[in-house]
mmCIF file of C-alpha atoms and ligand atoms in Angstrom:
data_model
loop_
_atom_site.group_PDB
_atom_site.id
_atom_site.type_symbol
_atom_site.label_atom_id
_atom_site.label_comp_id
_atom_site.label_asym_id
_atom_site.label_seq_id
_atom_site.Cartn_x
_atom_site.Cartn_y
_atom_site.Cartn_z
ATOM 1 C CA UNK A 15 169.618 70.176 47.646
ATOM 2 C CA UNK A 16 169.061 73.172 50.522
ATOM 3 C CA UNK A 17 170.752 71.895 53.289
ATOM 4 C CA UNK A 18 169.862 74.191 56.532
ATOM 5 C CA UNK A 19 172.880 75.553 58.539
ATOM 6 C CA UNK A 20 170.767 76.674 61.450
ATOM 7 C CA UNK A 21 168.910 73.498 63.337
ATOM 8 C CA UNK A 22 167.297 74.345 66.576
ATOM 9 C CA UNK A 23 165.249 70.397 66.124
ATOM 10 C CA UNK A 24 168.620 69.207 67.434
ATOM 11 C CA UNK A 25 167.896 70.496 70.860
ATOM 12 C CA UNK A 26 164.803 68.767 70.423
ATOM 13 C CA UNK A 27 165.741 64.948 70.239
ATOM 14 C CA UNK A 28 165.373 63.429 73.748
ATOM 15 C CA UNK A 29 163.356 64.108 76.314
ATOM 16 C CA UNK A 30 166.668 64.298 78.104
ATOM 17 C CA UNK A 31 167.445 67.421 76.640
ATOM 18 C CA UNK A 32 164.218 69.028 76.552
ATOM 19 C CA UNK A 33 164.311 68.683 79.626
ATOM 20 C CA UNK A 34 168.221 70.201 80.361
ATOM 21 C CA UNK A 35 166.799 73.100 77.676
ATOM 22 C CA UNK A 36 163.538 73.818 80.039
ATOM 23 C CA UNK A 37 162.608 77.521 80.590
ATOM 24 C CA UNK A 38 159.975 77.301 82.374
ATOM 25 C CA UNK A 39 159.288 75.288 85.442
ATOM 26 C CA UNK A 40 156.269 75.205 86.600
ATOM 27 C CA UNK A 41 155.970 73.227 90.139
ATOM 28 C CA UNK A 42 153.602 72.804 92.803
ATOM 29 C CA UNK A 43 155.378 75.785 95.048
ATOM 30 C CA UNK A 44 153.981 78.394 92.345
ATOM 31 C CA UNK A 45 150.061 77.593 93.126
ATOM 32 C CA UNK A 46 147.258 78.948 95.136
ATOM 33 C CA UNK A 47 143.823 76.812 95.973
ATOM 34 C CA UNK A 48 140.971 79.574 95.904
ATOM 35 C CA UNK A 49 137.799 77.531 97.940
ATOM 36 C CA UNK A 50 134.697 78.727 99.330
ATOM 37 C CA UNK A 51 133.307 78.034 102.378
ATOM 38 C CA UNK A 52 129.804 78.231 103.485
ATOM 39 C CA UNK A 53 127.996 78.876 106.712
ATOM 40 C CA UNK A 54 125.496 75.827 105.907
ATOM 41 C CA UNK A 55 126.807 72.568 107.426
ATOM 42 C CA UNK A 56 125.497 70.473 104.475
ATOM 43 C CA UNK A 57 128.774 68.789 103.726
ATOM 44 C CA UNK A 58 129.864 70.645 100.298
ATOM 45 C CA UNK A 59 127.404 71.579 97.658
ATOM 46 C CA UNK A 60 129.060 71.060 94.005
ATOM 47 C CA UNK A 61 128.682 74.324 92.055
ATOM 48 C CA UNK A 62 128.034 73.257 88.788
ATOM 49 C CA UNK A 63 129.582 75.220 86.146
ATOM 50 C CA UNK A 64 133.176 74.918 87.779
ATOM 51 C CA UNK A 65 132.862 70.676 87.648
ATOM 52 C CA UNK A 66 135.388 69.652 90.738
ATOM 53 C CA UNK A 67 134.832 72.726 92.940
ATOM 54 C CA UNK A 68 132.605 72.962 95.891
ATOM 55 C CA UNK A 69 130.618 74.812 98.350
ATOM 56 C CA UNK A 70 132.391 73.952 101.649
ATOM 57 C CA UNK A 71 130.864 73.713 105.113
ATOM 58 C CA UNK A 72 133.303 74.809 107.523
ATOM 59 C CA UNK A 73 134.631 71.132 108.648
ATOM 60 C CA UNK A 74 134.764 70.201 104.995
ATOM 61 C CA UNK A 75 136.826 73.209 104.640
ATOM 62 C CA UNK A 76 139.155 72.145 107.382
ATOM 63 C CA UNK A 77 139.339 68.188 105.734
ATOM 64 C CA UNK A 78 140.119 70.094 102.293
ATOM 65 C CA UNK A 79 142.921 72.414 103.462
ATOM 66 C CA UNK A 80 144.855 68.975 104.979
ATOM 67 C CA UNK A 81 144.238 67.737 101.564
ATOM 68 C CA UNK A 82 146.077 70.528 100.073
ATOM 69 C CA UNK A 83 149.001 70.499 102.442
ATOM 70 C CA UNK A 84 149.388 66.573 101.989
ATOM 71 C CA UNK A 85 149.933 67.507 98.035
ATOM 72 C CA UNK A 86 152.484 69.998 98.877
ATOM 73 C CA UNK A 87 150.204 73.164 97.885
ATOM 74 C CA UNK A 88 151.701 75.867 99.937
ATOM 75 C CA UNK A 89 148.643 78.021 100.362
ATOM 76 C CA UNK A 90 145.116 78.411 100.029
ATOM 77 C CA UNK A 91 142.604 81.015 99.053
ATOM 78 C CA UNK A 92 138.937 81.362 100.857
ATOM 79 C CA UNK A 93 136.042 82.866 99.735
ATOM 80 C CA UNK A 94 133.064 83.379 101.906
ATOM 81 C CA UNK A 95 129.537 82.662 101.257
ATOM 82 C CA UNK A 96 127.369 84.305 104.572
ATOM 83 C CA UNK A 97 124.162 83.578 106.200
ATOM 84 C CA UNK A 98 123.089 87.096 105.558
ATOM 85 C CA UNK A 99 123.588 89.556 103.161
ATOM 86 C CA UNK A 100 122.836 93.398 103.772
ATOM 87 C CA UNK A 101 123.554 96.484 102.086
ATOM 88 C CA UNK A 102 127.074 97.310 103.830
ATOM 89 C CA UNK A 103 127.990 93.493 103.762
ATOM 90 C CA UNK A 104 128.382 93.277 107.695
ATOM 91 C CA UNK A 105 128.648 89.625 107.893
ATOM 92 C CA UNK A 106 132.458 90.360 106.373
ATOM 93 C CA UNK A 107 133.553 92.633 109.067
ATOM 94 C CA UNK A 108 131.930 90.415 112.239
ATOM 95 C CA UNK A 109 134.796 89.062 114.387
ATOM 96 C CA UNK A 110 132.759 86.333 116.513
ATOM 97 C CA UNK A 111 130.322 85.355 113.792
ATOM 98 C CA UNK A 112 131.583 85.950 110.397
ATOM 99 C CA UNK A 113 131.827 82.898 107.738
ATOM 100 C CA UNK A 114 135.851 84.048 107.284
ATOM 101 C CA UNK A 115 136.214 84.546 110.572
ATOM 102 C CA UNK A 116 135.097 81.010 111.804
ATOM 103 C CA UNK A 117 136.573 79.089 108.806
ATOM 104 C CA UNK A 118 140.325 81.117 109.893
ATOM 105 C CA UNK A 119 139.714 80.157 112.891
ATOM 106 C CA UNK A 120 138.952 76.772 112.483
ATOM 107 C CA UNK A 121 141.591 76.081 109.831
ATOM 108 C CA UNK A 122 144.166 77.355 111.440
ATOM 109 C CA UNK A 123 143.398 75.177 114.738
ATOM 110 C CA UNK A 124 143.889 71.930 113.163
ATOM 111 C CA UNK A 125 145.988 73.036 110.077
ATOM 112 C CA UNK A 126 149.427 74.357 110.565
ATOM 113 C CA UNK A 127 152.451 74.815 107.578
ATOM 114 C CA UNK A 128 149.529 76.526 105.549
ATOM 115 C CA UNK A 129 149.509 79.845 104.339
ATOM 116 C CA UNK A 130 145.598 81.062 104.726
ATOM 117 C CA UNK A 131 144.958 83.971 102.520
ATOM 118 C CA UNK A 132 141.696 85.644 102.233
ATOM 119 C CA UNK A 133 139.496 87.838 99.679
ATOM 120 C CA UNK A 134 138.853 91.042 100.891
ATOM 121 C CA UNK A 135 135.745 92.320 99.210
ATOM 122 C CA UNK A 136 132.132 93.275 99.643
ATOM 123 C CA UNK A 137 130.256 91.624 96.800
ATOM 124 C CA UNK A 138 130.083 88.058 97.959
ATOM 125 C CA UNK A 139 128.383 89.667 101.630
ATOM 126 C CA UNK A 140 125.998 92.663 100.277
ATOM 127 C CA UNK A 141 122.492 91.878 98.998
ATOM 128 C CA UNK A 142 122.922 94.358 96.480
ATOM 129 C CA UNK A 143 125.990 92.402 94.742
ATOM 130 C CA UNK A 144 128.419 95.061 94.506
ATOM 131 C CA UNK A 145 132.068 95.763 95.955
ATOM 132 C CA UNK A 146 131.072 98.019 98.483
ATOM 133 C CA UNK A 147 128.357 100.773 99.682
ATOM 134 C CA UNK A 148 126.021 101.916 97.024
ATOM 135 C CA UNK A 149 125.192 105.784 96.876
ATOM 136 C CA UNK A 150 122.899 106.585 94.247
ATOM 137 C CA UNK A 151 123.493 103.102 92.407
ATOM 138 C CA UNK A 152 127.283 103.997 92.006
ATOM 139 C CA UNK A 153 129.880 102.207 93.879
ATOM 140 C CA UNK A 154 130.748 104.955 96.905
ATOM 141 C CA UNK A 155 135.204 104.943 96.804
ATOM 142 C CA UNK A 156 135.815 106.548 99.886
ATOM 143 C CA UNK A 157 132.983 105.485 101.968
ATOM 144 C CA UNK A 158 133.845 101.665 101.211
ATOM 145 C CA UNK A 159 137.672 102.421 101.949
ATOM 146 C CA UNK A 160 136.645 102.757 105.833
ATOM 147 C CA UNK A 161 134.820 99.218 105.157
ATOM 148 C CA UNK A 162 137.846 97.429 103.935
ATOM 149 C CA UNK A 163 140.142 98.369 106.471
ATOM 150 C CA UNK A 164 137.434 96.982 108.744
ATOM 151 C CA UNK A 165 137.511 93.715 106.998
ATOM 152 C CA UNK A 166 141.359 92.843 106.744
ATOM 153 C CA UNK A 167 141.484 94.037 110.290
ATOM 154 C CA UNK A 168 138.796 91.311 111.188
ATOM 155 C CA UNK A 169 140.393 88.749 108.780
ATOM 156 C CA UNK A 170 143.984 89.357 110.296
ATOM 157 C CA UNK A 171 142.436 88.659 114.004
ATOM 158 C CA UNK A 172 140.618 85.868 113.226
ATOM 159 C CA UNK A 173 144.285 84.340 111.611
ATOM 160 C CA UNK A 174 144.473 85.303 107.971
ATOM 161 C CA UNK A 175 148.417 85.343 107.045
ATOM 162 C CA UNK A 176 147.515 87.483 103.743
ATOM 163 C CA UNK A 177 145.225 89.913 103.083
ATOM 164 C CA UNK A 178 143.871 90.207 99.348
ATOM 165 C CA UNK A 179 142.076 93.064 98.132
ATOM 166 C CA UNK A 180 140.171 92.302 95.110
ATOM 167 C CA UNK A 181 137.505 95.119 95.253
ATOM 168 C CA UNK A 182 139.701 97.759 92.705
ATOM 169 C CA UNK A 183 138.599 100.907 94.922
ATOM 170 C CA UNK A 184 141.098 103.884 94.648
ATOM 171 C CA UNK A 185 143.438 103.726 97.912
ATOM 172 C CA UNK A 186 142.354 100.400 99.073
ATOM 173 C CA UNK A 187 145.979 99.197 99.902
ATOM 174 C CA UNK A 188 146.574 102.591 101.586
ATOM 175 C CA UNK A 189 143.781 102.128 103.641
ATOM 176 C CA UNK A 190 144.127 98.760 104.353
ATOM 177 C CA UNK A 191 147.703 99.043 105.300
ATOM 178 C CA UNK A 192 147.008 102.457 108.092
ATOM 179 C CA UNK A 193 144.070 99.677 109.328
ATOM 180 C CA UNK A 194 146.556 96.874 109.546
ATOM 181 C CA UNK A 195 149.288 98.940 110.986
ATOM 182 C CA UNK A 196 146.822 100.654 113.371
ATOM 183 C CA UNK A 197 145.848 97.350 114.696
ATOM 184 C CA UNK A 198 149.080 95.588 115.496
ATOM 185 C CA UNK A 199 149.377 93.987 111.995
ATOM 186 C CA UNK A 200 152.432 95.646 110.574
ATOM 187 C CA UNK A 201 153.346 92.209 109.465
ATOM 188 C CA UNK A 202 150.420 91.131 107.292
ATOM 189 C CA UNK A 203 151.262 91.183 103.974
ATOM 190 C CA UNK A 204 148.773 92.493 101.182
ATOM 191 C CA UNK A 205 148.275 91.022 97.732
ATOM 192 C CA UNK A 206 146.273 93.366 95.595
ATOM 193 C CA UNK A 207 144.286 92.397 92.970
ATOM 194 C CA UNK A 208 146.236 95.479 91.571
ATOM 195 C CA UNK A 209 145.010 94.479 87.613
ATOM 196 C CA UNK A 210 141.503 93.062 87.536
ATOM 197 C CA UNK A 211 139.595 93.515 84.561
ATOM 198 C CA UNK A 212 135.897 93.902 83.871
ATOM 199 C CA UNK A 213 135.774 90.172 82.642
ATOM 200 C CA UNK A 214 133.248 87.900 81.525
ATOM 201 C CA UNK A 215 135.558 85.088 82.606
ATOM 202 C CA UNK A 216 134.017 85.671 86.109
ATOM 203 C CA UNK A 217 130.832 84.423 85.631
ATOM 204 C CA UNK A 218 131.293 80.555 87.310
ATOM 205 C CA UNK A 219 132.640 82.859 90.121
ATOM 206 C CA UNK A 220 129.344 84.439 90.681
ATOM 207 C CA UNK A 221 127.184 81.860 90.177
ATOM 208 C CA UNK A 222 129.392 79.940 93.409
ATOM 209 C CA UNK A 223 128.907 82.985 95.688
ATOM 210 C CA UNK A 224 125.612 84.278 94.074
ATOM 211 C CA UNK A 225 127.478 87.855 94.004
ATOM 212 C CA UNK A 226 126.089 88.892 90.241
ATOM 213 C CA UNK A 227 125.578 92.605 90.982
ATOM 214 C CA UNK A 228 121.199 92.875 91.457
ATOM 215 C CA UNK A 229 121.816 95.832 88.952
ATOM 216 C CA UNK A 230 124.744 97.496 86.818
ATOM 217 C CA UNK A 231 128.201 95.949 86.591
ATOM 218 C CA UNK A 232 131.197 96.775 87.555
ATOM 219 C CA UNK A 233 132.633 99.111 84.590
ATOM 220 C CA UNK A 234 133.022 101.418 86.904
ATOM 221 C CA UNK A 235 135.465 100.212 88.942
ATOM 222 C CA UNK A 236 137.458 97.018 87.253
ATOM 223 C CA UNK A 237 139.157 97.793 84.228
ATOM 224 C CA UNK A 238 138.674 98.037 80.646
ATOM 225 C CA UNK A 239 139.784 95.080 78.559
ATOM 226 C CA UNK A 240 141.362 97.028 76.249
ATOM 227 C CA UNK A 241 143.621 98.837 78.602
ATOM 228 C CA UNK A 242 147.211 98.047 79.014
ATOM 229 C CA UNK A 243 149.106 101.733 79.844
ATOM 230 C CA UNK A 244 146.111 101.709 82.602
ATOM 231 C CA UNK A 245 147.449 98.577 84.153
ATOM 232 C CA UNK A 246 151.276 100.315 84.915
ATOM 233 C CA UNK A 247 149.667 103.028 86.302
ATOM 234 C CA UNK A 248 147.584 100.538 88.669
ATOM 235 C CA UNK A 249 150.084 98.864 89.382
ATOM 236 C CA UNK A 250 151.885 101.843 90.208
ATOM 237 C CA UNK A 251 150.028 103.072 92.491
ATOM 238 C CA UNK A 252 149.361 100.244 94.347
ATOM 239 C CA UNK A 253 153.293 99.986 95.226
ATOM 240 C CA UNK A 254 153.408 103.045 96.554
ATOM 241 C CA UNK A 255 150.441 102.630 98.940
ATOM 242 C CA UNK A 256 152.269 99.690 100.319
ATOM 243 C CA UNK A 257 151.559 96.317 98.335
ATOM 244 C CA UNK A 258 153.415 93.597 98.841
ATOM 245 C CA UNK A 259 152.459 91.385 95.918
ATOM 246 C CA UNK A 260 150.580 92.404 93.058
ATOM 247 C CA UNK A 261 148.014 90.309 90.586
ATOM 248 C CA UNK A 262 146.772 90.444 87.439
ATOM 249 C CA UNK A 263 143.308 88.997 86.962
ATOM 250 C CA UNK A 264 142.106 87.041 84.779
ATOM 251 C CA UNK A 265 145.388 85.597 83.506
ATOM 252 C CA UNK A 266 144.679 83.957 80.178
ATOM 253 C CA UNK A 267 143.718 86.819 78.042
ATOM 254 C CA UNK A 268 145.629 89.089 80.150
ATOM 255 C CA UNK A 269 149.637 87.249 79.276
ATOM 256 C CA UNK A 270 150.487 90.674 77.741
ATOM 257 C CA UNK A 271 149.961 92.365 81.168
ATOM 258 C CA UNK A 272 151.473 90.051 83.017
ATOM 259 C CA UNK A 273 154.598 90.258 81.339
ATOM 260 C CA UNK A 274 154.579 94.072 81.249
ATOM 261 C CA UNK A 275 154.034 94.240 85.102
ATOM 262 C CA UNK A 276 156.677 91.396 85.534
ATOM 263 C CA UNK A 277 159.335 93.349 83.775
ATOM 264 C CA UNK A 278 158.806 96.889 85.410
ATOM 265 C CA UNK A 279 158.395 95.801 89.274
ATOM 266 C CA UNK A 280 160.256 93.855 91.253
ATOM 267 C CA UNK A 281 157.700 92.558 93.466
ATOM 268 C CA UNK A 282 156.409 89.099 93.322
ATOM 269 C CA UNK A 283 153.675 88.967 90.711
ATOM 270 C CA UNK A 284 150.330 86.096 91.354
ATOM 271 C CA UNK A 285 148.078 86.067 88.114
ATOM 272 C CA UNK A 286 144.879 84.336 88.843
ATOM 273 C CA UNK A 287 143.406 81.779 86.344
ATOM 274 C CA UNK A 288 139.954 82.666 86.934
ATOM 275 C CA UNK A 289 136.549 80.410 86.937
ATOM 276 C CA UNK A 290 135.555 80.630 83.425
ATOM 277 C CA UNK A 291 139.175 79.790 82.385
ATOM 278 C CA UNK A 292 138.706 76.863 84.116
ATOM 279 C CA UNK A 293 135.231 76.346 83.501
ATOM 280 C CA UNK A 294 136.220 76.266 79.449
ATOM 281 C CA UNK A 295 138.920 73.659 80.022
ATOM 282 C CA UNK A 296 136.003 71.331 82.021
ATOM 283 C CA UNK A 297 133.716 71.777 79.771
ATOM 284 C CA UNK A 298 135.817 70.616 76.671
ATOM 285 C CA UNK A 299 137.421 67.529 78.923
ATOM 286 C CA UNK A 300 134.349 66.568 80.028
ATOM 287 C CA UNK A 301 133.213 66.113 76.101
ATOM 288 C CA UNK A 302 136.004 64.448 75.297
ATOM 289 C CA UNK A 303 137.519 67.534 72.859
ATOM 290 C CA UNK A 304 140.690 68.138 74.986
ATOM 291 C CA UNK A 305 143.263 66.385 76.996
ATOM 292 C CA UNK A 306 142.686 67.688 80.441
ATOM 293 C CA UNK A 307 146.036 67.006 82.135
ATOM 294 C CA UNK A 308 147.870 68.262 79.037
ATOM 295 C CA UNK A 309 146.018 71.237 78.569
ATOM 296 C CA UNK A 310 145.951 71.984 82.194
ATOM 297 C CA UNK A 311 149.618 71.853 82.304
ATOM 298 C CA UNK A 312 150.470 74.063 78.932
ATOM 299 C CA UNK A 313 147.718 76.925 80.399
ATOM 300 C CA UNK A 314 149.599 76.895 83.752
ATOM 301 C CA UNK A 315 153.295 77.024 82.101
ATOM 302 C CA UNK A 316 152.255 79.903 80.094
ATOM 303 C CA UNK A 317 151.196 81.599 82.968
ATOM 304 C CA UNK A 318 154.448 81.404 84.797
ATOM 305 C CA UNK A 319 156.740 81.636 81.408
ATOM 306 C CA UNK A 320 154.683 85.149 80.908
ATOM 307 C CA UNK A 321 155.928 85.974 83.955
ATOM 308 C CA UNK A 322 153.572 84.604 87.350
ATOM 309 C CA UNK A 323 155.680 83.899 90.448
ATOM 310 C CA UNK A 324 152.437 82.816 91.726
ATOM 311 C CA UNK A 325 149.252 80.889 89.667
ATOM 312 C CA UNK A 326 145.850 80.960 91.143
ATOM 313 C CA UNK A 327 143.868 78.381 90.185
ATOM 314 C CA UNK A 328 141.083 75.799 90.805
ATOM 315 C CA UNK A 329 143.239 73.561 88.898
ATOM 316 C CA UNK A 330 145.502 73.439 92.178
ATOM 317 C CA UNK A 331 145.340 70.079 93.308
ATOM 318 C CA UNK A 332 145.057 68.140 89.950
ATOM 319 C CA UNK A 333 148.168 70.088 89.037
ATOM 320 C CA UNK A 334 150.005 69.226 92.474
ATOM 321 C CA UNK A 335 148.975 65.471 91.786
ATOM 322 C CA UNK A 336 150.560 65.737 88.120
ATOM 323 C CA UNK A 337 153.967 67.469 89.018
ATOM 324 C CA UNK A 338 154.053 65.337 92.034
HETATM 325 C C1 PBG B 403 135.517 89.644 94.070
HETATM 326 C C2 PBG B 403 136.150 88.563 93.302
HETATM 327 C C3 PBG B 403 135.712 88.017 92.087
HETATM 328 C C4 PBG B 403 136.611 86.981 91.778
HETATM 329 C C5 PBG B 403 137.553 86.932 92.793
HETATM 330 N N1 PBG B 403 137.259 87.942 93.704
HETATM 331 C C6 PBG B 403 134.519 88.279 91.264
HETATM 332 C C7 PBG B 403 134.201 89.580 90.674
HETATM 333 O O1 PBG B 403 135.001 90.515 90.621
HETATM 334 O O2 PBG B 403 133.058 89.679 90.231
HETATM 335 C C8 PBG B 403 136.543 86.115 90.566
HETATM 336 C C9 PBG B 403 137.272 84.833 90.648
HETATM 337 C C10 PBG B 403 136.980 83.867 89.558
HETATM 338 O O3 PBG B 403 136.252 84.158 88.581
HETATM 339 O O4 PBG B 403 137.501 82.762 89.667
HETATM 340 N N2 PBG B 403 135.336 89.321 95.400
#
C-alpha cells in the first residue's frame, strides 16, 4: 500500500497547533467602522439593503462612536448625508454648519482615544451625484482639486485626525496636502482611496447617501475592473504626492491588488470591504444559506492574509464582539 512521506494533516490535529501554525491574525486593532451621519435628528433611520447599518442623527452618532471604543475598535469612518445638496456640494466645505463639521465636532467633545477619519468627496453633497464640479456633464479634474483642498481643510478644523480622499481626481493628495500644509495641518495624515474601482459593489453605498450620479457614472474617473498594471501606477503616484496610507477599494474581488500594492510599498495598506460585500453576506445569513460569524471571519482574514494592515468594514463591531 502507498504510504505518503510528506503529511502536512499532522500540523493539523489540535486546535492547539493550528493555532501555534496561524499566519494570519486578524484582531480588532486592524478595523475601521465607516457610519453615516445625518443632519435630521430622527434618531437613526435603518438603510435597508446594508441590514445592521444606520442613518445616524448627530447624538446617535456620538452614542455609536462610545460603542465602538468600548469594543476596542480603534477608529471610525463618517460619511455625511447634508440638508442641502447643490451643484459644487457646499454643504462639505461649510465650517459652522456642515453635517461633518458638527458631527467632528460633537464626537470629538464627548469621545476621546478615537481616531475620527473622514471621506473627502463631493458626491454624497452635490445634487448632481458626482465627485466634484460638472463641466459639460464630465467630471472637471482641476477645478474640483481647489474644492477638495477646501474640504480636508474644513474637516481638519472642525477635528478630523485623517483625511480620506475617495474622489480618484488626478493630484488630489497633492492638493490636499499644499491645503493642509497651508493651513497649519502639516500633521494630518491622508489615506487615499489610491485604488478604487468602478464597482457595482457600491450600490448599498448609494442608496444610504442617495449619491447615485442623476446621469453617467463614474468610468471616467474610478478604475477599470480589469486593470491591475493601472493600480501600481496609482498607487505610485499617490506616494509621491504625499500619501500616507493607501487603499484599495472594494477588497473582495480586488485580493490580487492588494497583494501587489502590499509587496511593492512600504506604506500601510487599508482595503475597504465595501457595502455590497457586506450586503451579500446579510442577505445569505439572513436566509439562513450561510454562517454569518464564520463567514464574516474567513472574508476578513483573507483580507489581511492578502495583505490589509487595515480592513474597512461595516462588519466592525460584530467582528470586535467575536475576536473579543
Ligand atoms: C465616495 C465613496 C463611495 C464609497 C465610499 N466613498 C461611493 C462611490 O464611489 O460611489 C463606497 C463605500 C461602500 O460601498 O461601502 N464618496
Amino acid at each position: 500500500m502507498f504510504k505518503p512521506y510528506f503529511r502536512p494533516r499532522r500540523l493539523r490535529g489540535s486546535e492547539e497547533l493550528r493555532r501555534m501554525v496561524r499566519e494570519t491574525q486578524l484582531s480588532v486593532d486592524d478595523l475601521i467602522y465607516p457610519m453615516f451621519v445625518t443632519f435630521e435628528d430622527k434618531d437613526k433611520t435603518s438603510i435597508p439593503s446594508m441590514p445592521g447599518q444606520f442613518q445616524l442623527s448627530i447624538e446617535q452618532l456620538v452614542k455609536e462612536v462610545h460603542e465602538a471604543k468600548s469594543l476596542g475598535i480603534p477608529a471610525v469612518l463618517l460619511f455625511g448625508i447634508p440638508a442641502k445638496k447643490d451643484d459644487v456640494g457646499s454643504d462639505s466645505c461649510d465650517d459652522d454648519h456642515g453635517i461633518i463639521q458638527r458631527a467632528l465636532r460633537a464626537v470629538k467633545e464627548s469621545v476621546s482615544g478615537m481616531l475620527v477619519m473622514t471621506d473627502v468627496c463631493f458626491c454624497e453633497y452635490t445634487d448632481h451625484g458626482h465627485c466634484g464640479v460638472i463641466k459639460n456633464e464630465y467630471v472637471d479634474n482641476d477645478a474640483t482639486l481647489d474644492l477638495l483642498a477646501k474640504q480636508a481643510v474644513s474637516h481638519a478644523r472642525a477635528g478630523a485626525d485623517v483625511v480620506a480622499p475617495s474622489g480618484m481626481m488626478d493630484g488630489m493628495v497633492a492638493a490636499i496636502r499644499t491645503g493642509l500644509d497651508e493651513a497649519g495641518f502639516e500633521a494630518t495624515p491622508i489615506l487615499s482611496y489610491a485604488v478604487k474601482y468602478a464597482s457595482a459593489f457600491y450600490g448599498p453605498f448609494r442608496d444610504a447617501v442617495a449619491s447615485a450620479p442623476k446621469f453617467g457614472d463614474r468610468l471616467t474617473h474610478q478604475m477599470d475592473p480589469a486593470n491591475a498594471s493601472e493600480a501600481l501606477r496609482e498607487a505610485e503616484l499617490d506616494v509621491e504626492e504625499g500619501a500616507d496610507m493607501l487603499m484599495v477599494k472594494p477588497a473582495l474581488s480586488y485580493l490580487d491588488v492588494i497583494r501587489i500594492l502590499k509587496e511593492r510599498y512600504e506604506l500601510p495598506l487599508a482595503a475597504y470591504n465595501v457595502s455590497g460585500e457586506y450586503a451579500m453576506v446579510k442577505a445569505a445569513a439572513q436566509n439562513g444559506w450561510v454562517d454569518e460569524k464564520a463567514i464574516t471571519l474567513e472574508i476578513l482574514t483573507s483580507i489581511k492574509r492578502a495583505g490589509a494592515d487595515m480592513i474597512l468594514t461595516y462588519h466592525a463591531k460584530d467582528a470586535a464582539r467575536w475576536l473579543g
